[in-house]
Amino acid sequence: MQKRGRFITFEGIDGAGKSTHIAGTAELLRQHGHSVVCTREPGGTPLGEKLRELLLHERMHLETEALLMFAARREHLAEVIEPALARGEWVVCDRFSDATYAYQGGGRGLDKTKFEALEQWVHGHLHPDLTFLFDLAPAIAGERIAAQGRDLDKFEQERADFHARVREAYLERAAAAPQRICVIDAGQSVEAIKAQVQGTIANRYL
Ligand code: TYD
C-alpha cells in the first residue's frame, strides 16, 4: 500500500502574509521529490469556488456562513484532499477548519460545540498533520491590506475588534494543540519566517 501523504495547513488573520510561504513550502517539498497539491479554503473545487464567491461577498445569516464553510470543506475533502493524500501526495492548504473556529467562532461569536459536531461529521477521521499559524497584530495586518489598494471582501471589511477576536481564538487553538500548530511571528522579515517554516518542515519530515 502506498504511504499516505502529509496534510499541511496555513492560518492567520487577513493580511498576516501566508501566501508567499505557501508557495515556498510547495517548492521545498517538490525539491525533495514529493508531489504537492496546493489548494485553499473556502474553495479548491469548482463548487467550492462558487461557494467562496458567496461567502466572501454576500450577506447571510451567520450560521448559514458557518454551514457553507463546512459544505465547501466536505466537497474539497472528497474531490481533492483525500484522493491526493491517498495517492501519496502532500496537500498544502491555505486555511482549513481552524479558520472556522477562529472566524465564525471567535469573530462571529458562534458556539464552537456546533463546529465540533460538524467537524466530526465532515472530517472526524482526518486532521492536518501540521499547521502554521501566522500571528500578527490586527493593526499591522490592516495596514498591509490597505497598502494593497484593492477592494476588500466581507471579512476584510470587518472592524479591528473582529480581527482581534479571530486572533485570540487562533492563539487559543494553538495553545490547546501545540504539537500540531506552530505559531509564527508574522511581524518578522520574510526571510526569517521562511527559515522558521521550512526549518520546521525539514526537521519533522525531510
Ligand atoms: P483568504 O484565502 O485568506 O483570502 P485572500 O485570498 O484574500 O488571502 O481567506 C478568505 C476569507 O475566508 C478569510 O477572510 C477568512 C475566511 N474564512 C472563514 O471565515 N472561515 C473559514 O472556515 C475559512 C476557511 C475562511
PDB file of C-alpha atoms and ligand atoms in Angstrom:
ATOM      1  CA  MET A   1       0.000   0.000   0.000  1.00  0.00           C
ATOM      2  CA  GLN A   2       1.234   3.481  -0.864  1.00  0.00           C
ATOM      3  CA  LYS A   3       2.240   5.692   2.054  1.00  0.00           C
ATOM      4  CA  ARG A   4      -0.307   8.417   2.795  1.00  0.00           C
ATOM      5  CA  GLY A   5       0.879  11.944   2.039  1.00  0.00           C
ATOM      6  CA  ARG A   6       1.024  14.726   4.630  1.00  0.00           C
ATOM      7  CA  PHE A   7      -1.543  17.461   5.120  1.00  0.00           C
ATOM      8  CA  ILE A   8      -0.147  20.921   5.967  1.00  0.00           C
ATOM      9  CA  THR A   9      -2.314  23.996   6.539  1.00  0.00           C
ATOM     10  CA  PHE A  10      -1.627  27.718   6.866  1.00  0.00           C
ATOM     11  CA  GLU A  11      -3.745  30.004   9.036  1.00  0.00           C
ATOM     12  CA  GLY A  12      -3.825  33.548  10.379  1.00  0.00           C
ATOM     13  CA  ILE A  13      -5.816  36.774  10.320  1.00  0.00           C
ATOM     14  CA  ASP A  14      -6.263  38.553   6.983  1.00  0.00           C
ATOM     15  CA  GLY A  15      -3.078  40.372   5.991  1.00  0.00           C
ATOM     16  CA  ALA A  16      -0.721  38.167   8.024  1.00  0.00           C
ATOM     17  CA  GLY A  17       1.159  37.234   4.823  1.00  0.00           C
ATOM     18  CA  LYS A  18       0.774  33.467   4.397  1.00  0.00           C
ATOM     19  CA  SER A  19       0.677  33.376   0.584  1.00  0.00           C
ATOM     20  CA  THR A  20       4.400  33.750  -0.154  1.00  0.00           C
ATOM     21  CA  HIS A  21       5.209  30.999   2.308  1.00  0.00           C
ATOM     22  CA  ILE A  22       2.612  28.611   0.950  1.00  0.00           C
ATOM     23  CA  ALA A  23       4.258  28.813  -2.474  1.00  0.00           C
ATOM     24  CA  GLY A  24       7.724  28.439  -0.903  1.00  0.00           C
ATOM     25  CA  THR A  25       6.635  25.380   1.072  1.00  0.00           C
ATOM     26  CA  ALA A  26       5.267  23.663  -2.027  1.00  0.00           C
ATOM     27  CA  GLU A  27       8.546  24.396  -3.826  1.00  0.00           C
ATOM     28  CA  LEU A  28      10.621  22.980  -0.953  1.00  0.00           C
ATOM     29  CA  LEU A  29       8.586  19.774  -0.881  1.00  0.00           C
ATOM     30  CA  ARG A  30       8.846  19.340  -4.652  1.00  0.00           C
ATOM     31  CA  GLN A  31      12.612  19.795  -4.434  1.00  0.00           C
ATOM     32  CA  HIS A  32      12.590  16.822  -2.070  1.00  0.00           C
ATOM     33  CA  GLY A  33      10.762  14.712  -4.622  1.00  0.00           C
ATOM     34  CA  HIS A  34       7.215  14.952  -3.254  1.00  0.00           C
ATOM     35  CA  SER A  35       4.159  15.573  -5.413  1.00  0.00           C
ATOM     36  CA  VAL A  36       2.298  18.521  -3.942  1.00  0.00           C
ATOM     37  CA  VAL A  37      -1.264  19.758  -4.292  1.00  0.00           C
ATOM     38  CA  CYS A  38      -1.662  23.419  -3.332  1.00  0.00           C
ATOM     39  CA  THR A  39      -5.215  24.401  -2.543  1.00  0.00           C
ATOM     40  CA  ARG A  40      -7.347  26.766  -0.459  1.00  0.00           C
ATOM     41  CA  GLU A  41     -10.500  27.200   1.601  1.00  0.00           C
ATOM     42  CA  PRO A  42     -13.162  28.177   1.150  1.00  0.00           C
ATOM     43  CA  GLY A  43     -12.724  26.861  -2.396  1.00  0.00           C
ATOM     44  CA  GLY A  44     -10.435  24.337  -4.018  1.00  0.00           C
ATOM     45  CA  THR A  45     -13.130  22.710  -6.189  1.00  0.00           C
ATOM     46  CA  PRO A  46     -15.449  24.197  -8.855  1.00  0.00           C
ATOM     47  CA  LEU A  47     -18.396  24.100  -6.426  1.00  0.00           C
ATOM     48  CA  GLY A  48     -16.230  25.300  -3.536  1.00  0.00           C
ATOM     49  CA  GLU A  49     -15.060  28.312  -5.552  1.00  0.00           C
ATOM     50  CA  LYS A  50     -18.708  29.255  -6.230  1.00  0.00           C
ATOM     51  CA  LEU A  51     -19.413  28.973  -2.506  1.00  0.00           C
ATOM     52  CA  ARG A  52     -16.312  31.081  -1.826  1.00  0.00           C
ATOM     53  CA  GLU A  53     -17.687  33.856  -4.017  1.00  0.00           C
ATOM     54  CA  LEU A  54     -20.915  33.861  -1.982  1.00  0.00           C
ATOM     55  CA  LEU A  55     -19.144  33.530   1.366  1.00  0.00           C
ATOM     56  CA  LEU A  56     -16.761  36.414   0.720  1.00  0.00           C
ATOM     57  CA  HIS A  57     -19.252  38.840  -0.791  1.00  0.00           C
ATOM     58  CA  GLU A  58     -22.852  38.002   0.128  1.00  0.00           C
ATOM     59  CA  ARG A  59     -24.552  38.953   3.406  1.00  0.00           C
ATOM     60  CA  MET A  60     -26.108  35.890   5.035  1.00  0.00           C
ATOM     61  CA  HIS A  61     -27.173  34.517   8.408  1.00  0.00           C
ATOM     62  CA  LEU A  62     -24.075  33.789  10.479  1.00  0.00           C
ATOM     63  CA  GLU A  63     -24.961  30.124  10.893  1.00  0.00           C
ATOM     64  CA  THR A  64     -25.518  29.839   7.128  1.00  0.00           C
ATOM     65  CA  GLU A  65     -21.976  31.161   6.735  1.00  0.00           C
ATOM     66  CA  ALA A  66     -20.576  28.505   9.086  1.00  0.00           C
ATOM     67  CA  LEU A  67     -22.563  25.712   7.440  1.00  0.00           C
ATOM     68  CA  LEU A  68     -21.438  26.744   3.955  1.00  0.00           C
ATOM     69  CA  MET A  69     -17.810  26.731   5.122  1.00  0.00           C
ATOM     70  CA  PHE A  70     -18.256  23.106   6.149  1.00  0.00           C
ATOM     71  CA  ALA A  71     -20.217  22.244   2.999  1.00  0.00           C
ATOM     72  CA  ALA A  72     -17.396  23.599   0.834  1.00  0.00           C
ATOM     73  CA  ARG A  73     -14.953  21.644   3.012  1.00  0.00           C
ATOM     74  CA  ARG A  74     -16.867  18.383   2.563  1.00  0.00           C
ATOM     75  CA  GLU A  75     -16.636  18.774  -1.204  1.00  0.00           C
ATOM     76  CA  HIS A  76     -12.971  19.752  -1.001  1.00  0.00           C
ATOM     77  CA  LEU A  77     -12.093  16.694   1.082  1.00  0.00           C
ATOM     78  CA  ALA A  78     -13.958  14.327  -1.234  1.00  0.00           C
ATOM     79  CA  GLU A  79     -12.734  15.794  -4.508  1.00  0.00           C
ATOM     80  CA  VAL A  80      -9.212  16.975  -3.760  1.00  0.00           C
ATOM     81  CA  ILE A  81      -7.695  16.409  -0.322  1.00  0.00           C
ATOM     82  CA  GLU A  82      -8.488  12.761   0.397  1.00  0.00           C
ATOM     83  CA  PRO A  83      -7.678  11.457  -3.110  1.00  0.00           C
ATOM     84  CA  ALA A  84      -4.358  13.329  -3.144  1.00  0.00           C
ATOM     85  CA  LEU A  85      -3.307  12.033   0.282  1.00  0.00           C
ATOM     86  CA  ALA A  86      -4.325   8.513  -0.723  1.00  0.00           C
ATOM     87  CA  ARG A  87      -2.095   8.776  -3.822  1.00  0.00           C
ATOM     88  CA  GLY A  88       0.810   9.617  -1.511  1.00  0.00           C
ATOM     89  CA  GLU A  89       0.823  13.305  -2.470  1.00  0.00           C
ATOM     90  CA  TRP A  90       1.258  16.137   0.011  1.00  0.00           C
ATOM     91  CA  VAL A  91      -1.535  18.667   0.418  1.00  0.00           C
ATOM     92  CA  VAL A  92      -0.679  22.267   1.295  1.00  0.00           C
ATOM     93  CA  CYS A  93      -3.856  24.157   2.097  1.00  0.00           C
ATOM     94  CA  ASP A  94      -4.476  27.865   2.654  1.00  0.00           C
ATOM     95  CA  ARG A  95      -6.884  27.669   5.658  1.00  0.00           C
ATOM     96  CA  PHE A  96      -8.964  24.767   6.956  1.00  0.00           C
ATOM     97  CA  SER A  97     -11.238  24.128   9.973  1.00  0.00           C
ATOM     98  CA  ASP A  98      -9.127  26.183  12.383  1.00  0.00           C
ATOM     99  CA  ALA A  99     -10.331  29.193  10.343  1.00  0.00           C
ATOM    100  CA  THR A 100     -13.960  28.330  11.092  1.00  0.00           C
ATOM    101  CA  TYR A 101     -13.218  28.174  14.824  1.00  0.00           C
ATOM    102  CA  ALA A 102     -11.351  31.476  14.599  1.00  0.00           C
ATOM    103  CA  TYR A 103     -13.636  33.481  12.269  1.00  0.00           C
ATOM    104  CA  GLN A 104     -17.102  32.041  12.825  1.00  0.00           C
ATOM    105  CA  GLY A 105     -16.360  31.123  16.473  1.00  0.00           C
ATOM    106  CA  GLY A 106     -14.054  33.903  17.695  1.00  0.00           C
ATOM    107  CA  GLY A 107     -15.013  36.609  15.196  1.00  0.00           C
ATOM    108  CA  ARG A 108     -18.738  35.971  14.844  1.00  0.00           C
ATOM    109  CA  GLY A 109     -19.253  34.575  18.341  1.00  0.00           C
ATOM    110  CA  LEU A 110     -20.945  31.309  17.329  1.00  0.00           C
ATOM    111  CA  ASP A 111     -20.885  28.392  19.741  1.00  0.00           C
ATOM    112  CA  LYS A 112     -17.899  26.174  18.992  1.00  0.00           C
ATOM    113  CA  THR A 113     -19.617  22.975  20.140  1.00  0.00           C
ATOM    114  CA  LYS A 114     -21.613  23.217  16.905  1.00  0.00           C
ATOM    115  CA  PHE A 115     -18.367  23.222  14.908  1.00  0.00           C
ATOM    116  CA  GLU A 116     -17.105  20.238  16.849  1.00  0.00           C
ATOM    117  CA  ALA A 117     -20.167  18.293  15.704  1.00  0.00           C
ATOM    118  CA  LEU A 118     -19.742  19.441  12.094  1.00  0.00           C
ATOM    119  CA  GLU A 119     -16.020  18.737  12.174  1.00  0.00           C
ATOM    120  CA  GLN A 120     -16.688  15.230  13.426  1.00  0.00           C
ATOM    121  CA  TRP A 121     -19.208  14.696  10.637  1.00  0.00           C
ATOM    122  CA  VAL A 122     -17.136  16.199   7.822  1.00  0.00           C
ATOM    123  CA  HIS A 123     -13.630  15.065   8.740  1.00  0.00           C
ATOM    124  CA  GLY A 124     -13.627  13.217  12.046  1.00  0.00           C
ATOM    125  CA  HIS A 125     -11.105  10.807  10.550  1.00  0.00           C
ATOM    126  CA  LEU A 126      -8.742  13.362   9.026  1.00  0.00           C
ATOM    127  CA  HIS A 127      -6.926  16.358  10.519  1.00  0.00           C
ATOM    128  CA  PRO A 128      -3.942  18.413   9.385  1.00  0.00           C
ATOM    129  CA  ASP A 129      -0.583  16.891  10.328  1.00  0.00           C
ATOM    130  CA  LEU A 130       0.951  20.329  10.746  1.00  0.00           C
ATOM    131  CA  THR A 131      -0.490  23.849  10.835  1.00  0.00           C
ATOM    132  CA  PHE A 132       1.362  27.155  10.662  1.00  0.00           C
ATOM    133  CA  LEU A 133      -0.418  29.986  12.420  1.00  0.00           C
ATOM    134  CA  PHE A 134       0.790  33.375  11.183  1.00  0.00           C
ATOM    135  CA  ASP A 135       0.285  35.639  14.165  1.00  0.00           C
ATOM    136  CA  LEU A 136       0.202  39.398  13.751  1.00  0.00           C
ATOM    137  CA  ALA A 137      -1.373  42.397  15.483  1.00  0.00           C
ATOM    138  CA  PRO A 138      -4.578  43.330  13.617  1.00  0.00           C
ATOM    139  CA  ALA A 139      -3.446  46.965  13.290  1.00  0.00           C
ATOM    140  CA  ILE A 140      -0.338  45.914  11.322  1.00  0.00           C
ATOM    141  CA  ALA A 141      -2.278  43.398   9.227  1.00  0.00           C
ATOM    142  CA  GLY A 142      -4.841  46.112   8.446  1.00  0.00           C
ATOM    143  CA  GLU A 143      -2.093  48.460   7.261  1.00  0.00           C
ATOM    144  CA  ARG A 144      -0.693  45.765   4.967  1.00  0.00           C
ATOM    145  CA  ILE A 145      -4.125  45.150   3.418  1.00  0.00           C
ATOM    146  CA  ALA A 146      -4.771  48.887   2.996  1.00  0.00           C
ATOM    147  CA  ALA A 147      -1.394  49.276   1.250  1.00  0.00           C
ATOM    148  CA  GLN A 148      -2.505  46.764  -1.410  1.00  0.00           C
ATOM    149  CA  GLY A 149      -5.178  49.259  -2.505  1.00  0.00           C
ATOM    150  CA  ARG A 150      -7.698  46.614  -3.691  1.00  0.00           C
ATOM    151  CA  ASP A 151     -11.404  46.058  -2.990  1.00  0.00           C
ATOM    152  CA  LEU A 152     -11.942  44.385   0.357  1.00  0.00           C
ATOM    153  CA  ASP A 153     -14.045  41.261   0.908  1.00  0.00           C
ATOM    154  CA  LYS A 154     -16.661  40.831   3.646  1.00  0.00           C
ATOM    155  CA  PHE A 155     -14.182  39.618   6.260  1.00  0.00           C
ATOM    156  CA  GLU A 156     -11.513  42.177   5.459  1.00  0.00           C
ATOM    157  CA  GLN A 157     -14.140  44.896   5.892  1.00  0.00           C
ATOM    158  CA  GLU A 158     -14.825  43.825   9.486  1.00  0.00           C
ATOM    159  CA  ARG A 159     -13.694  46.153  12.275  1.00  0.00           C
ATOM    160  CA  ALA A 160     -10.476  45.774  14.245  1.00  0.00           C
ATOM    161  CA  ASP A 161     -12.244  44.169  17.224  1.00  0.00           C
ATOM    162  CA  PHE A 162     -13.477  41.338  14.965  1.00  0.00           C
ATOM    163  CA  HIS A 163      -9.913  40.609  13.843  1.00  0.00           C
ATOM    164  CA  ALA A 164      -8.687  40.839  17.443  1.00  0.00           C
ATOM    165  CA  ARG A 165     -11.195  38.124  18.427  1.00  0.00           C
ATOM    166  CA  VAL A 166     -10.165  35.987  15.430  1.00  0.00           C
ATOM    167  CA  ARG A 167      -6.549  36.288  16.515  1.00  0.00           C
ATOM    168  CA  GLU A 168      -7.353  35.330  20.114  1.00  0.00           C
ATOM    169  CA  ALA A 169      -9.351  32.283  19.008  1.00  0.00           C
ATOM    170  CA  TYR A 170      -6.464  31.146  16.797  1.00  0.00           C
ATOM    171  CA  LEU A 171      -3.996  31.516  19.680  1.00  0.00           C
ATOM    172  CA  GLU A 172      -6.301  29.538  21.977  1.00  0.00           C
ATOM    173  CA  ARG A 173      -6.395  26.710  19.457  1.00  0.00           C
ATOM    174  CA  ALA A 174      -2.617  26.792  19.158  1.00  0.00           C
ATOM    175  CA  ALA A 175      -2.234  26.602  22.948  1.00  0.00           C
ATOM    176  CA  ALA A 176      -4.556  23.583  23.015  1.00  0.00           C
ATOM    177  CA  ALA A 177      -2.689  21.759  20.204  1.00  0.00           C
ATOM    178  CA  PRO A 178       0.985  22.781  20.461  1.00  0.00           C
ATOM    179  CA  GLN A 179       2.230  19.664  18.682  1.00  0.00           C
ATOM    180  CA  ARG A 180       0.195  20.367  15.558  1.00  0.00           C
ATOM    181  CA  ILE A 181       0.013  24.167  15.466  1.00  0.00           C
ATOM    182  CA  CYS A 182       3.263  26.067  15.064  1.00  0.00           C
ATOM    183  CA  VAL A 183       2.862  29.788  15.822  1.00  0.00           C
ATOM    184  CA  ILE A 184       4.904  32.085  13.595  1.00  0.00           C
ATOM    185  CA  ASP A 185       5.555  35.723  14.497  1.00  0.00           C
ATOM    186  CA  ALA A 186       4.386  37.221  11.202  1.00  0.00           C
ATOM    187  CA  GLY A 187       5.942  40.570  12.062  1.00  0.00           C
ATOM    188  CA  GLN A 188       9.418  39.191  11.256  1.00  0.00           C
ATOM    189  CA  SER A 189      11.172  39.554   7.909  1.00  0.00           C
ATOM    190  CA  VAL A 190      10.116  37.295   5.023  1.00  0.00           C
ATOM    191  CA  GLU A 191      13.498  35.550   5.241  1.00  0.00           C
ATOM    192  CA  ALA A 192      13.171  34.868   8.982  1.00  0.00           C
ATOM    193  CA  ILE A 193       9.668  33.462   8.515  1.00  0.00           C
ATOM    194  CA  LYS A 194      10.791  31.320   5.589  1.00  0.00           C
ATOM    195  CA  ALA A 195      13.610  29.886   7.704  1.00  0.00           C
ATOM    196  CA  GLN A 196      11.202  29.037  10.524  1.00  0.00           C
ATOM    197  CA  VAL A 197       8.523  27.468   8.314  1.00  0.00           C
ATOM    198  CA  GLN A 198      10.910  25.480   6.155  1.00  0.00           C
ATOM    199  CA  GLY A 199      13.100  24.535   9.126  1.00  0.00           C
ATOM    200  CA  THR A 200      10.077  23.101  10.935  1.00  0.00           C
ATOM    201  CA  ILE A 201       9.080  21.031   7.919  1.00  0.00           C
ATOM    202  CA  ALA A 202      12.627  19.851   7.325  1.00  0.00           C
ATOM    203  CA  ASN A 203      13.063  18.826  10.976  1.00  0.00           C
ATOM    204  CA  ARG A 204       9.842  16.884  11.054  1.00  0.00           C
ATOM    205  CA  TYR A 205       9.711  15.280   7.666  1.00  0.00           C
ATOM    206  CA  LEU A 206      12.611  15.763   5.257  1.00  0.00           C
TER     207      LEU A 206
HETATM  208  P1  TYD B   1      -8.091  34.054   2.280  1.00  0.00           P
HETATM  209  O1  TYD B   1      -7.953  32.924   1.337  1.00  0.00           O
HETATM  210  O2  TYD B   1      -7.039  34.275   3.290  1.00  0.00           O
HETATM  211  O3  TYD B   1      -8.336  35.382   1.476  1.00  0.00           O
HETATM  212  P2  TYD B   1      -7.289  36.087   0.487  1.00  0.00           P
HETATM  213  O4  TYD B   1      -7.409  35.392  -0.815  1.00  0.00           O
HETATM  214  O5  TYD B   1      -7.814  37.489   0.491  1.00  0.00           O
HETATM  215  O6  TYD B   1      -5.938  35.941   1.118  1.00  0.00           O
HETATM  216  O7  TYD B   1      -9.435  33.810   3.119  1.00  0.00           O
HETATM  217  C1  TYD B   1     -10.702  34.010   2.724  1.00  0.00           C
HETATM  218  C2  TYD B   1     -11.525  34.513   3.887  1.00  0.00           C
HETATM  219  O8  TYD B   1     -12.410  33.480   4.365  1.00  0.00           O
HETATM  220  C3  TYD B   1     -10.722  34.960   5.102  1.00  0.00           C
HETATM  221  O9  TYD B   1     -11.141  36.272   5.430  1.00  0.00           O
HETATM  222  C4  TYD B   1     -11.128  34.025   6.210  1.00  0.00           C
HETATM  223  C5  TYD B   1     -12.454  33.497   5.779  1.00  0.00           C
HETATM  224  N1  TYD B   1     -12.754  32.137   6.275  1.00  0.00           N
HETATM  225  C6  TYD B   1     -13.679  31.965   7.294  1.00  0.00           C
HETATM  226  O10 TYD B   1     -14.252  32.965   7.792  1.00  0.00           O
HETATM  227  N2  TYD B   1     -13.974  30.709   7.742  1.00  0.00           N
HETATM  228  C7  TYD B   1     -13.383  29.597   7.206  1.00  0.00           C
HETATM  229  O11 TYD B   1     -13.678  28.457   7.633  1.00  0.00           O
HETATM  230  C8  TYD B   1     -12.425  29.785   6.153  1.00  0.00           C
HETATM  231  C9  TYD B   1     -11.769  28.589   5.527  1.00  0.00           C
HETATM  232  C10 TYD B   1     -12.135  31.066   5.722  1.00  0.00           C
END
